[in-house]
Amino acid sequence: FLTLVQEEDRTEFFRFISTESGKGDQPDIRECRVITKSGEGRWGERSALTIERKENPLVLVMVTDITERKRAEEELKKSEEKYRAVLENASDPILLGDEQGNLKEANKMASEFFGYSREELLQMHFTHLHPIDLVEKNIAIYKEIVTHGKGVFQSGAILRKDGMVIPVDVTAVVITYGGNKLIQASFRDITEHKQIEDELEKRVQERIVELSEKNKLLEEEVTKRKRTAAALQKKEKELMLHARKLEEMNSALKILLKQREEDKNELE
């Protein structure tokens, strides 16, 4: 039967059949490489069990073809190696956590960003990396990401090991890594952006105060002009009334002068 096993594995296989097969009632299952009739090499999962007889005992050897599974595992391993390379070379801090929020993986940038070693991070829960006042909100967001497969948390904050709070934007997505469902979270430091926003907000507030003061002055000027206009209007009315009185006086004077002239003529 050893001719069915690849040459590199024959010695170990024979030792396995000779020594391990007789130990206990449960077969010992291991992997091996076998050769088919066509000469193709394939992976098998072997087990051996001794069958006791009065004559020479027999060894029952069973081999299950696991070639496709091994190929899938190799492809997955290569894929994970590529992912790991991308993860380590990413410019943003990236953390991977399970559905319960326990951290399972962290890249180099994450270690530098949070101030913890990779080993320390992998012993932590994601809530340990956020200010206490944001924990409840972050737990709710995490649950939504697990449910919907992705999510974005803008204008959040993280808590470094040294106690410094840094504003961040977080983008998260559910992925499969190592055969497990994990949440991949990327962190973007927005400290500079936040400072610019705060500076703009400060300038806006200063401008609002400035405009408010100018509006107040303008309102006072308008009120003053309204008062001046009202005073002018009142003065105009008074002048019109005075002019009317003068006209009446002139009319009365004309009448008196006419009467005087008539009296003079009558006297003459």
Tab-separated table of N, CA, C and O in Angstrom, residues 83-153:
chain	number	residue	atom	x	y	z
A	83	TYR	N	-3.929	39.976	2.021
A	83	TYR	CA	-4.678	40.925	2.845
A	83	TYR	C	-3.796	41.450	3.971
A	83	TYR	O	-3.812	42.643	4.285
A	84	ARG	N	-3.025	40.536	4.568
A	84	ARG	CA	-2.146	40.930	5.656
A	84	ARG	C	-1.113	41.938	5.180
A	84	ARG	O	-0.801	42.925	5.873
A	85	ALA	N	-0.582	41.710	3.958
A	85	ALA	CA	0.399	42.637	3.395
A	85	ALA	C	-0.235	44.010	3.166
A	85	ALA	O	0.362	45.050	3.475
A	86	VAL	N	-1.451	44.003	2.626
A	86	VAL	CA	-2.166	45.271	2.412
A	86	VAL	C	-2.460	45.949	3.747
A	86	VAL	O	-2.306	47.157	3.896
A	87	LEU	N	-2.867	45.135	4.719
A	87	LEU	CA	-3.201	45.649	6.049
A	87	LEU	C	-1.996	46.338	6.680
A	87	LEU	O	-2.106	47.451	7.210
A	88	GLU	N	-0.838	45.686	6.610
A	88	GLU	CA	0.355	46.229	7.247
A	88	GLU	C	0.872	47.477	6.539
A	88	GLU	O	1.507	48.320	7.162
A	89	ASN	N	0.610	47.601	5.238
A	89	ASN	CA	1.113	48.744	4.476
A	89	ASN	C	0.082	49.855	4.329
A	89	ASN	O	0.335	50.842	3.637
A	90	ALA	N	-1.076	49.676	4.953
A	90	ALA	CA	-2.118	50.710	4.876
A	90	ALA	C	-1.650	51.964	5.601
A	90	ALA	O	-0.970	51.899	6.621
A	91	SER	N	-2.026	53.120	5.064
A	91	SER	CA	-1.628	54.389	5.676
A	91	SER	C	-2.519	54.772	6.843
A	91	SER	O	-2.167	55.652	7.633
A	92	ASP	N	-3.678	54.122	6.972
A	92	ASP	CA	-4.605	54.411	8.064
A	92	ASP	C	-4.529	53.315	9.128
A	92	ASP	O	-4.274	52.154	8.807
A	93	PRO	N	-4.790	53.662	10.385
A	93	PRO	CA	-4.891	52.626	11.423
A	93	PRO	C	-6.107	51.736	11.139
A	93	PRO	O	-7.194	52.240	10.852
A	94	ILE	N	-5.928	50.421	11.212
A	94	ILE	CA	-7.023	49.480	10.952
A	94	ILE	C	-7.079	48.450	12.075
A	94	ILE	O	-6.055	47.875	12.462
A	95	LEU	N	-8.289	48.221	12.585
A	95	LEU	CA	-8.530	47.208	13.602
A	95	LEU	C	-9.573	46.224	13.106
A	95	LEU	O	-10.484	46.613	12.368
A	96	LEU	N	-9.441	44.963	13.506
A	96	LEU	CA	-10.436	43.943	13.204
A	96	LEU	C	-10.984	43.410	14.521
A	96	LEU	O	-10.213	43.059	15.422
A	97	GLY	N	-12.308	43.374	14.629
A	97	GLY	CA	-12.932	42.858	15.838
A	97	GLY	C	-14.024	41.862	15.505
A	97	GLY	O	-14.576	41.874	14.399
A	98	ASP	N	-14.326	40.975	16.459
A	98	ASP	CA	-15.397	40.022	16.221
A	98	ASP	C	-16.752	40.676	16.488
A	98	ASP	O	-16.834	41.870	16.798
A	99	GLU	N	-17.817	39.903	16.354
A	99	GLU	CA	-19.164	40.461	16.493
A	99	GLU	C	-19.440	40.961	17.906
A	99	GLU	O	-20.338	41.764	18.118
A	100	GLN	N	-18.683	40.488	18.880
A	100	GLN	CA	-18.856	40.942	20.261
A	100	GLN	C	-18.005	42.165	20.577
A	100	GLN	O	-18.119	42.748	21.648
A	101	GLY	N	-17.149	42.559	19.616
A	101	GLY	CA	-16.333	43.747	19.827
A	101	GLY	C	-14.935	43.483	20.340
A	101	GLY	O	-14.173	44.415	20.605
A	102	ASN	N	-14.562	42.203	20.480
A	102	ASN	CA	-13.205	41.861	20.914
A	102	ASN	C	-12.239	42.032	19.744
A	102	ASN	O	-12.506	41.554	18.641
A	103	LEU	N	-11.123	42.703	19.976
A	103	LEU	CA	-10.165	42.965	18.905
A	103	LEU	C	-9.397	41.696	18.544
A	103	LEU	O	-8.888	40.999	19.424
A	104	LYS	N	-9.310	41.410	17.239
A	104	LYS	CA	-8.669	40.189	16.760
A	104	LYS	C	-7.438	40.461	15.908
A	104	LYS	O	-6.614	39.573	15.713
A	105	GLU	N	-7.314	41.664	15.390
A	105	GLU	CA	-6.160	41.980	14.547
A	105	GLU	C	-5.960	43.490	14.526
A	105	GLU	O	-6.915	44.265	14.686
A	106	ALA	N	-4.708	43.908	14.353
A	106	ALA	CA	-4.376	45.333	14.303
A	106	ALA	C	-3.141	45.509	13.442
A	106	ALA	O	-2.203	44.703	13.512
A	107	ASN	N	-3.128	46.542	12.603
A	107	ASN	CA	-1.943	46.774	11.786
A	107	ASN	C	-0.950	47.682	12.519
A	107	ASN	O	-1.210	48.167	13.629
A	108	LYS	N	0.177	47.896	11.892
A	108	LYS	CA	1.263	48.671	12.514
A	108	LYS	C	0.818	50.095	12.807
A	108	LYS	O	1.127	50.652	13.877
A	109	MET	N	0.080	50.695	11.877
A	109	MET	CA	-0.383	52.069	12.060
A	109	MET	C	-1.331	52.177	13.249
A	109	MET	O	-1.338	53.188	13.958
A	110	ALA	N	-2.138	51.142	13.471
A	110	ALA	CA	-3.064	51.156	14.616
A	110	ALA	C	-2.278	51.165	15.919
A	110	ALA	O	-2.626	51.877	16.862
A	111	SER	N	-1.214	50.381	15.983
A	111	SER	CA	-0.385	50.336	17.182
A	111	SER	C	0.235	51.700	17.457
A	111	SER	O	0.248	52.179	18.598
A	112	GLU	N	0.737	52.349	16.413
A	112	GLU	CA	1.339	53.675	16.569
A	112	GLU	C	0.281	54.717	16.927
A	112	GLU	O	0.513	55.601	17.764
A	113	PHE	N	-0.878	54.611	16.310
A	113	PHE	CA	-1.946	55.601	16.493
A	113	PHE	C	-2.520	55.554	17.909
A	113	PHE	O	-2.702	56.589	18.560
A	114	PHE	N	-2.801	54.345	18.410
A	114	PHE	CA	-3.421	54.212	19.721
A	114	PHE	C	-2.400	54.178	20.863
A	114	PHE	O	-2.766	54.348	22.024
A	115	GLY	N	-1.125	53.934	20.529
A	115	GLY	CA	-0.093	53.927	21.556
A	115	GLY	C	0.063	52.603	22.269
A	115	GLY	O	0.839	52.489	23.220
A	116	TYR	N	-0.674	51.580	21.842
A	116	TYR	CA	-0.577	50.239	22.436
A	116	TYR	C	0.204	49.325	21.492
A	116	TYR	O	0.200	49.519	20.274
A	117	SER	N	0.844	48.305	22.056
A	117	SER	CA	1.469	47.280	21.213
A	117	SER	C	0.365	46.415	20.608
A	117	SER	O	-0.777	46.423	21.080
A	118	ARG	N	0.710	45.675	19.559
A	118	ARG	CA	-0.268	44.800	18.924
A	118	ARG	C	-0.794	43.773	19.931
A	118	ARG	O	-2.001	43.485	19.962
A	119	GLU	N	0.099	43.247	20.759
A	119	GLU	CA	-0.303	42.245	21.748
A	119	GLU	C	-1.304	42.838	22.750
A	119	GLU	O	-2.266	42.188	23.147
A	120	GLU	N	-1.069	44.083	23.142
A	120	GLU	CA	-1.989	44.741	24.078
A	120	GLU	C	-3.354	44.959	23.437
A	120	GLU	O	-4.395	44.729	24.063
A	121	LEU	N	-3.346	45.392	22.169
A	121	LEU	CA	-4.608	45.648	21.467
A	121	LEU	C	-5.444	44.377	21.349
A	121	LEU	O	-6.671	44.417	21.496
A	122	LEU	N	-4.782	43.251	21.084
A	122	LEU	CA	-5.512	42.002	20.881
A	122	LEU	C	-6.080	41.424	22.176
A	122	LEU	O	-6.788	40.423	22.138
A	123	GLN	N	-5.779	42.069	23.292
A	123	GLN	CA	-6.362	41.662	24.575
A	123	GLN	C	-7.499	42.604	24.996
A	123	GLN	O	-8.069	42.441	26.070
A	124	MET	N	-7.841	43.548	24.112
A	124	MET	CA	-8.780	44.604	24.481
A	124	MET	C	-10.113	44.473	23.763
A	124	MET	O	-10.230	43.777	22.752
A	125	HIS	N	-11.106	45.189	24.297
A	125	HIS	CA	-12.412	45.352	23.660
A	125	HIS	C	-12.438	46.736	23.028
A	125	HIS	O	-11.785	47.668	23.520
A	126	PHE	N	-13.150	46.892	21.916
A	126	PHE	CA	-13.081	48.160	21.181
A	126	PHE	C	-13.524	49.359	22.030
A	126	PHE	O	-13.090	50.496	21.825
A	127	THR	N	-14.386	49.120	23.032
A	127	THR	CA	-14.866	50.223	23.867
A	127	THR	C	-13.756	50.823	24.727
A	127	THR	O	-13.875	51.958	25.194
A	128	HIS	N	-12.658	50.069	24.939
A	128	HIS	CA	-11.543	50.583	25.733
A	128	HIS	C	-10.793	51.682	24.992
A	128	HIS	O	-9.972	52.381	25.607
A	129	LEU	N	-11.065	51.834	23.707
A	129	LEU	CA	-10.333	52.798	22.878
A	129	LEU	C	-11.132	54.075	22.619
A	129	LEU	O	-10.752	54.876	21.768
A	130	HIS	N	-12.221	54.261	23.355
A	130	HIS	CA	-13.052	55.448	23.162
A	130	HIS	C	-13.312	56.141	24.496
A	130	HIS	O	-13.349	55.494	25.544
A	131	PRO	N	-13.486	57.464	24.479
A	131	PRO	CA	-13.819	58.190	25.714
A	131	PRO	C	-15.097	57.632	26.323
A	131	PRO	O	-16.010	57.213	25.606
A	132	ILE	N	-15.164	57.651	27.644
A	132	ILE	CA	-16.276	57.036	28.359
A	132	ILE	C	-17.619	57.621	27.951
A	132	ILE	O	-18.630	56.911	27.905
A	133	ASP	N	-17.668	58.916	27.616
A	133	ASP	CA	-18.942	59.540	27.274
A	133	ASP	C	-19.452	59.133	25.894
A	133	ASP	O	-20.604	59.418	25.545
A	134	LEU	N	-18.595	58.461	25.095
A	134	LEU	CA	-19.013	58.025	23.758
A	134	LEU	C	-19.247	56.517	23.670
A	134	LEU	O	-19.653	56.022	22.616
A	135	VAL	N	-18.977	55.800	24.747
A	135	VAL	CA	-19.042	54.331	24.711
A	135	VAL	C	-20.434	53.840	24.330
A	135	VAL	O	-20.596	52.982	23.448
A	136	GLU	N	-21.472	54.349	24.984
A	136	GLU	CA	-22.837	53.879	24.716
A	136	GLU	C	-23.228	54.117	23.261
A	136	GLU	O	-23.806	53.234	22.606
A	137	LYS	N	-22.881	55.292	22.744
A	137	LYS	CA	-23.188	55.620	21.345
A	137	LYS	C	-22.430	54.697	20.399
A	137	LYS	O	-22.977	54.201	19.407
A	138	ASN	N	-21.149	54.436	20.709
A	138	ASN	CA	-20.326	53.585	19.844
A	138	ASN	C	-20.812	52.135	19.845
A	138	ASN	O	-20.744	51.453	18.819
A	139	ILE	N	-21.303	51.653	20.975
A	139	ILE	CA	-21.842	50.292	21.034
A	139	ILE	C	-23.048	50.167	20.104
A	139	ILE	O	-23.195	49.172	19.373
A	140	ALA	N	-23.923	51.173	20.109
A	140	ALA	CA	-25.107	51.158	19.238
A	140	ALA	C	-24.690	51.169	17.771
A	140	ALA	O	-25.253	50.431	16.946
A	141	ILE	N	-23.688	51.985	17.434
A	141	ILE	CA	-23.203	52.045	16.054
A	141	ILE	C	-22.572	50.721	15.651
A	141	ILE	O	-22.771	50.231	14.528
A	142	TYR	N	-21.812	50.101	16.557
A	142	TYR	CA	-21.160	48.815	16.278
A	142	TYR	C	-22.198	47.747	15.965
A	142	TYR	O	-22.037	46.949	15.029
A	143	LYS	N	-23.277	47.721	16.736
A	143	LYS	CA	-24.343	46.747	16.504
A	143	LYS	C	-24.985	46.968	15.129
A	143	LYS	O	-25.322	45.998	14.426
A	144	GLU	N	-25.162	48.218	14.737
A	144	GLU	CA	-25.737	48.519	13.414
A	144	GLU	C	-24.812	48.025	12.305
A	144	GLU	O	-25.275	47.504	11.285
A	145	ILE	N	-23.509	48.190	12.493
A	145	ILE	CA	-22.546	47.736	11.492
A	145	ILE	C	-22.596	46.215	11.356
A	145	ILE	O	-22.578	45.669	10.248
A	146	VAL	N	-22.663	45.503	12.492
A	146	VAL	CA	-22.762	44.043	12.462
A	146	VAL	C	-24.023	43.609	11.727
A	146	VAL	O	-24.015	42.652	10.946
A	147	THR	N	-25.127	44.347	11.943
A	147	THR	CA	-26.415	44.003	11.329
A	147	THR	C	-26.442	44.318	9.837
A	147	THR	O	-26.884	43.496	9.022
A	148	HIS	N	-25.967	45.497	9.454
A	148	HIS	CA	-26.089	45.952	8.066
A	148	HIS	C	-24.843	45.702	7.212
A	148	HIS	O	-24.874	45.905	6.010
A	149	GLY	N	-23.735	45.298	7.838
A	149	GLY	CA	-22.545	44.949	7.062
A	149	GLY	C	-21.583	46.085	6.817
A	149	GLY	O	-20.469	45.873	6.345
A	150	LYS	N	-21.963	47.308	7.132
A	150	LYS	CA	-21.063	48.449	6.961
A	150	LYS	C	-21.625	49.648	7.708
A	150	LYS	O	-22.788	49.653	8.128
A	151	GLY	N	-20.780	50.665	7.853
A	151	GLY	CA	-21.223	51.862	8.538
A	151	GLY	C	-20.123	52.906	8.587
A	151	GLY	O	-18.940	52.610	8.374
A	152	VAL	N	-20.517	54.154	8.854
A	152	VAL	CA	-19.581	55.278	8.950
A	152	VAL	C	-19.908	56.067	10.206
A	152	VAL	O	-21.067	56.344	10.489
A	153	PHE	N	-18.877	56.407	10.960
A	153	PHE	CA	-19.043	57.205	12.170
A	153	PHE	C	-18.173	58.448	12.014
A	153	PHE	O	-16.955	58.385	12.106
